[in-house]
Every structure is written in structure tokens, then in C-alpha cells.
């Protein structure tokens, strides 16, 4: 049979073949053109095949046959109702990340900050206490600072490498321990199992921002964490074309609590954003493998360059958390930070001199990005505050993409020459 056989009887005396994939019957016997325009038919997919990719359900509202089913959906049970509460494309993303992290259930958000806010506000109440790692993503630090200033939440900051410090920081009112697998831009690696064990012994849930590691390098739930957060904007989606965040929970009860909070807060994922993230995630393993390999090669070369005073990458010998990193991470990650010997002027000259890499604020992308915190994201800080955050005047953060490593080195080496001249 030809693929292009017309849907007609080939001989006049044969019965007609059934119609091609069918649409449900029209709700009225003979609707007028105006009505037909508003109610296009929805094609039913006949049995025998299925869409290979996750379909994009962009519509935010669902229709019901029965009022009782709708009533149950309002309570969060079963059927899809309204996309702020749940959407099939968004659900596919939630389940995909939940499987990658090995959790019970997940909630997707419009951004990583949406996820962080919902988890923090869902766990902490007025007068509550939080123990958090000192070197945090700037947005997370801002939320904690705001919670402290306006809602009476107390925050104790710890270094992230000393379990004893966590034990002493815990109080009866502690609502959570908040950690990041790999800190920005210091690339310090938190000793997750040891720190989380202290919180667990005190009955305190642990939350880990695993954005920098991705589930390919580390799965914090396996180390005792209760919640894992991703800015899906970075490695998961990977192509600098979509914002997103996901929180994955060890148990269904906590998931339910935070889901309710997320629905109230409304930082919901747009279905198209979820669809783009799912598409990006299919190549996550390949991208991360190349990004990590590029990062280690570049870190080793940077370490021998005369313009560079120090290089930090978790898999470089001499990194302060080298042993922890080798124990907890499957590879060292795609982020490097290094100090230019020429200080602030050299850092600025370097990031303006790169041609293949771009001066961009994000990370985890297929393209390589550089940043000079002292002249951009952290320019309000004086030298002392910068140093306390682990950032020097000449510190550069490099997030490796998947380009050919020799092209990247050619670009970086030329920019390093400019940095030497500027110093
Ligand atoms: C980018 C980032 C966030 C915030 O995510 P958005 O998607 O930008 O809201 C949170 N944590 C880490 C570690 C990040 O890198």
C-alpha cells in the first residue's frame, strides 16, 4: 500500500475506507461558521501510534464531563483543571527531574528563584530559624536577608565544611538547613553527607541547591537531603533560551505542602518553557560530559599561565575540597574560577577581550561564558566584603560550554595576553 494512497475507494464497487484520524463529533448538528471558528476540532490520536516527544499542552484550562470530577480537581486530585495547579507538559518535566534526582515527587517553577522562594517560605514561619551556607547564590542570600529583616526569621551562616559548626548552629526553632552542592564562584564543595546527618539527627530537613552539579554529577537525596532545588535555566535546559526551576522532594507529604504553597504563590512554569526544558534535558549527559572535560583541561592550562595567580576547580589537585569533591561528584563540573595576577584592571580587560566566550551572567550553557564579579555583579562591594565572599579583585568565573577545547584555549590565551598588558 502506498503512503500516499488517497482515502477513497480504489474501485467504484468497494466500500469506502474509514476516515483518517478522527475528530470528535461536533457538539451541534450544524454549527454556523462563527461557531466553528471558535471550536476547532481536536484530533484524537488513533490507537497504534503515539507522539514520540512530550506534547506541548499550551492551553491553561481543561474541560470536564462531570461536576464531581471537577470538584476533586479543585482539591488537587486526579484530573487537570487549570495550569497553575498542574499541566501535562509541566508534569512531564516534574516527573523527569524527579526521576533524575531519585525523589518521590517534584514541583516545577517559573525560575530557580521561584523554587527557592516557595521552598523557603513553605518551610519557615515568622520567628523561625535557618542554618545556611555562607557562600550562597546572590538571589538566595537576598531572600534570607529579607526574611530576616521583615519577617523575624533568624539566619545562622556556616562555612559548609564543618559538621560540628552545623550541630552548634541548630536550635529547637530551626526550620531547615540550606546548602549548595558547589558554591559560586568559589567552587567550594559542601560535605553534604556529614552536614546533612547533623540536621537529620535533630529532625531538621535539609535543602540542597544542586544547580552547579546537575543530577549527573551528584544526587543529594542519596546523601540524606530532603529537598533538591535546580535553576533549570542553567544545566538542565542548557541553551540560554528558557527560565525555569524545579524542586524535588524525598517524600510525598513535604511535596504536598510545598505544592500548595507554590499554587498560592503562582510562580508556575509556562508549558512552553517546560517543553523547551524537556527538549534540552535530552542532551544533558552529553553536554555535562563535554563541559566537565573542557573545564578540567582549561583549569590545568590556566594554572600554568603567567597572568594567572590561582585557579579553583574541584577536580584540580590542591583544591581545598578536592577529596570531598572526588567522593561526592562524578566529575568536577563546568565552572572554574581563577584570579588574575593583575587584579581588577586585568579582570576587566580579560572579560572584554574574549571573542568566542561571551561576557554573560549565566552558566551551564552550550556556549562558554565569563564574568568578572568585581566589576559587574559584585561592584558595590568593597575589597573586604569581596574577600569575605571568596572573591578577589581579579577573580574571573568561567562556565565552559561544549565548543572544541582548543578553540576555547586559543580565545582565553589571547584574552590573557590582554590582561597582562592591562595590569
Ligand atoms: C541561577 C541560579 C539560581 C536562580 O535561578 P533563576 O532560574 O535565575 O531564577 C539559583 N541558584 C543557583 C546556584 C543559580 O546558579
mmCIF file of N, CA and C in Angstrom, residues 78-126:
data_model
loop_
_atom_site.group_PDB
_atom_site.id
_atom_site.type_symbol
_atom_site.label_atom_id
_atom_site.label_comp_id
_atom_site.label_asym_id
_atom_site.label_seq_id
_atom_site.Cartn_x
_atom_site.Cartn_y
_atom_site.Cartn_z
ATOM 1 N N UNK A 78 -6.243 14.030 40.976
ATOM 2 C CA UNK A 78 -6.546 13.444 39.682
ATOM 3 C C UNK A 78 -6.481 14.351 38.475
ATOM 4 N N UNK A 79 -7.635 14.807 38.029
ATOM 5 C CA UNK A 79 -7.740 15.446 36.710
ATOM 6 C C UNK A 79 -7.041 16.809 36.667
ATOM 7 N N UNK A 80 -6.580 17.183 35.481
ATOM 8 C CA UNK A 80 -6.050 18.529 35.272
ATOM 9 C C UNK A 80 -7.208 19.519 35.202
ATOM 10 N N UNK A 81 -7.019 20.708 35.752
ATOM 11 C CA UNK A 81 -8.091 21.688 35.893
ATOM 12 C C UNK A 81 -7.715 23.020 35.262
ATOM 13 N N UNK A 82 -6.577 23.545 35.741
ATOM 14 C CA UNK A 82 -6.160 24.900 35.433
ATOM 15 C C UNK A 82 -4.645 24.887 35.618
ATOM 16 N N UNK A 83 -3.894 25.409 34.668
ATOM 17 C CA UNK A 83 -2.460 25.093 34.623
ATOM 18 C C UNK A 83 -1.627 25.625 35.787
ATOM 19 N N UNK A 84 -2.168 26.561 36.575
ATOM 20 C CA UNK A 84 -1.389 26.954 37.764
ATOM 21 C C UNK A 84 -1.313 25.790 38.749
ATOM 22 N N UNK A 85 -2.322 24.935 38.740
ATOM 23 C CA UNK A 85 -2.347 23.769 39.628
ATOM 24 C C UNK A 85 -1.665 22.546 39.009
ATOM 25 N N UNK A 86 -1.588 22.519 37.684
ATOM 26 C CA UNK A 86 -0.969 21.367 37.049
ATOM 27 C C UNK A 86 -1.264 21.368 35.570
ATOM 28 N N UNK A 87 -0.294 20.879 34.795
ATOM 29 C CA UNK A 87 -0.424 20.859 33.331
ATOM 30 C C UNK A 87 0.353 19.630 32.853
ATOM 31 N N UNK A 88 -0.147 18.909 31.868
ATOM 32 C CA UNK A 88 0.528 17.660 31.475
ATOM 33 C C UNK A 88 1.973 17.852 31.004
ATOM 34 N N UNK A 89 2.265 18.931 30.293
ATOM 35 C CA UNK A 89 3.643 19.149 29.833
ATOM 36 C C UNK A 89 4.541 19.482 31.024
ATOM 37 N N UNK A 90 4.021 20.338 31.918
ATOM 38 C CA UNK A 90 4.790 20.708 33.109
ATOM 39 C C UNK A 90 4.975 19.480 34.007
ATOM 40 N N UNK A 91 3.916 18.654 34.100
ATOM 41 C CA UNK A 91 4.015 17.432 34.912
ATOM 42 C C UNK A 91 5.105 16.516 34.364
ATOM 43 N N UNK A 92 5.216 16.444 33.046
ATOM 44 C CA UNK A 92 6.253 15.593 32.445
ATOM 45 C C UNK A 92 7.644 16.070 32.883
ATOM 46 N N UNK A 93 7.833 17.401 32.924
ATOM 47 C CA UNK A 93 9.127 17.945 33.381
ATOM 48 C C UNK A 93 9.356 17.603 34.860
ATOM 49 N N UNK A 94 8.307 17.784 35.666
ATOM 50 C CA UNK A 94 8.438 17.487 37.106
ATOM 51 C C UNK A 94 8.828 16.031 37.319
ATOM 52 N N UNK A 95 8.182 15.142 36.558
ATOM 53 C CA UNK A 95 8.484 13.719 36.745
ATOM 54 C C UNK A 95 9.865 13.364 36.193
ATOM 55 N N UNK A 96 10.265 14.045 35.118
ATOM 56 C CA UNK A 96 11.592 13.770 34.546
ATOM 57 C C UNK A 96 12.693 14.149 35.535
ATOM 58 N N UNK A 97 12.593 15.342 36.120
ATOM 59 C CA UNK A 97 13.648 15.773 37.057
ATOM 60 C C UNK A 97 13.585 14.939 38.335
ATOM 61 N N UNK A 98 12.358 14.587 38.755
ATOM 62 C CA UNK A 98 12.202 13.744 39.953
ATOM 63 C C UNK A 98 12.922 12.406 39.755
ATOM 64 N N UNK A 99 12.799 11.832 38.566
ATOM 65 C CA UNK A 99 13.494 10.563 38.311
ATOM 66 C C UNK A 99 15.002 10.750 38.284
ATOM 67 N N UNK A 100 15.467 11.856 37.668
ATOM 68 C CA UNK A 100 16.915 12.083 37.616
ATOM 69 C C UNK A 100 17.492 12.212 39.026
ATOM 70 N N UNK A 101 16.720 12.827 39.930
ATOM 71 C CA UNK A 101 17.228 13.041 41.289
ATOM 72 C C UNK A 101 16.869 11.904 42.238
ATOM 73 N N UNK A 102 16.023 10.972 41.781
ATOM 74 C CA UNK A 102 15.644 9.849 42.645
ATOM 75 C C UNK A 102 14.723 10.233 43.784
ATOM 76 N N UNK A 103 13.806 11.193 43.563
ATOM 77 C CA UNK A 103 12.887 11.628 44.624
ATOM 78 C C UNK A 103 11.509 11.006 44.492
ATOM 79 N N UNK A 104 10.584 11.452 45.381
ATOM 80 C CA UNK A 104 9.211 10.931 45.349
ATOM 81 C C UNK A 104 8.333 11.762 44.421
ATOM 82 N N UNK A 105 8.549 13.082 44.405
ATOM 83 C CA UNK A 105 7.706 13.962 43.585
ATOM 84 C C UNK A 105 8.402 15.309 43.459
ATOM 85 N N UNK A 106 8.006 16.082 42.433
ATOM 86 C CA UNK A 106 8.640 17.379 42.211
ATOM 87 C C UNK A 106 7.627 18.445 41.846
ATOM 88 N N UNK A 107 8.047 19.692 41.997
ATOM 89 C CA UNK A 107 7.227 20.823 41.562
ATOM 90 C C UNK A 107 8.101 21.717 40.692
ATOM 91 N N UNK A 108 7.548 22.126 39.557
ATOM 92 C CA UNK A 108 8.282 22.990 38.641
ATOM 93 C C UNK A 108 7.838 24.434 38.824
ATOM 94 N N UNK A 109 8.754 25.363 38.597
ATOM 95 C CA UNK A 109 8.502 26.784 38.824
ATOM 96 C C UNK A 109 8.953 27.607 37.615
ATOM 97 N N UNK A 110 8.552 28.867 37.620
ATOM 98 C CA UNK A 110 8.884 29.765 36.518
ATOM 99 C C UNK A 110 10.380 30.083 36.470
ATOM 100 N N UNK A 111 11.087 29.903 37.581
ATOM 101 C CA UNK A 111 12.533 30.168 37.624
ATOM 102 C C UNK A 111 13.107 29.450 38.836
ATOM 103 N N UNK A 112 14.421 29.413 38.896
ATOM 104 C CA UNK A 112 15.071 28.857 40.084
ATOM 105 C C UNK A 112 14.677 29.637 41.331
ATOM 106 N N UNK A 113 14.597 30.955 41.226
ATOM 107 C CA UNK A 113 14.215 31.768 42.385
ATOM 108 C C UNK A 113 12.787 31.459 42.826
ATOM 109 N N UNK A 114 11.901 31.138 41.881
ATOM 110 C CA UNK A 114 10.538 30.735 42.240
ATOM 111 C C UNK A 114 10.578 29.497 43.123
ATOM 112 N N UNK A 115 11.424 28.535 42.736
ATOM 113 C CA UNK A 115 11.548 27.291 43.513
ATOM 114 C C UNK A 115 12.133 27.585 44.898
ATOM 115 N N UNK A 116 13.179 28.419 44.937
ATOM 116 C CA UNK A 116 13.849 28.713 46.209
ATOM 117 C C UNK A 116 12.889 29.430 47.162
ATOM 118 N N UNK A 117 12.169 30.426 46.643
ATOM 119 C CA UNK A 117 11.199 31.149 47.463
ATOM 120 C C UNK A 117 10.128 30.234 48.013
ATOM 121 N N UNK A 118 9.566 29.385 47.151
ATOM 122 C CA UNK A 118 8.462 28.521 47.592
ATOM 123 C C UNK A 118 8.944 27.544 48.660
ATOM 124 N N UNK A 119 10.140 27.006 48.482
ATOM 125 C CA UNK A 119 10.641 26.034 49.454
ATOM 126 C C UNK A 119 10.952 26.739 50.782
ATOM 127 N N UNK A 120 11.627 27.899 50.708
ATOM 128 C CA UNK A 120 11.964 28.603 51.950
ATOM 129 C C UNK A 120 10.699 29.047 52.676
ATOM 130 N N UNK A 121 9.791 29.718 51.953
ATOM 131 C CA UNK A 121 8.586 30.234 52.604
ATOM 132 C C UNK A 121 7.648 29.105 53.007
ATOM 133 N N UNK A 122 7.721 27.991 52.306
ATOM 134 C CA UNK A 122 6.886 26.849 52.672
ATOM 135 C C UNK A 122 7.374 26.154 53.937
ATOM 136 N N UNK A 123 8.653 26.294 54.256
ATOM 137 C CA UNK A 123 9.202 25.597 55.423
ATOM 138 C C UNK A 123 9.346 26.497 56.652
ATOM 139 N N UNK A 124 9.555 27.809 56.417
ATOM 140 C CA UNK A 124 9.876 28.707 57.530
ATOM 141 C C UNK A 124 8.661 29.543 57.909
ATOM 142 N N UNK A 125 8.473 29.777 59.199
ATOM 143 C CA UNK A 125 7.425 30.694 59.659
ATOM 144 C C UNK A 125 8.077 31.843 60.422
ATOM 145 N N UNK A 126 7.289 32.872 60.687
ATOM 146 C CA UNK A 126 7.775 34.013 61.467
ATOM 147 C C UNK A 126 8.406 33.511 62.769
#
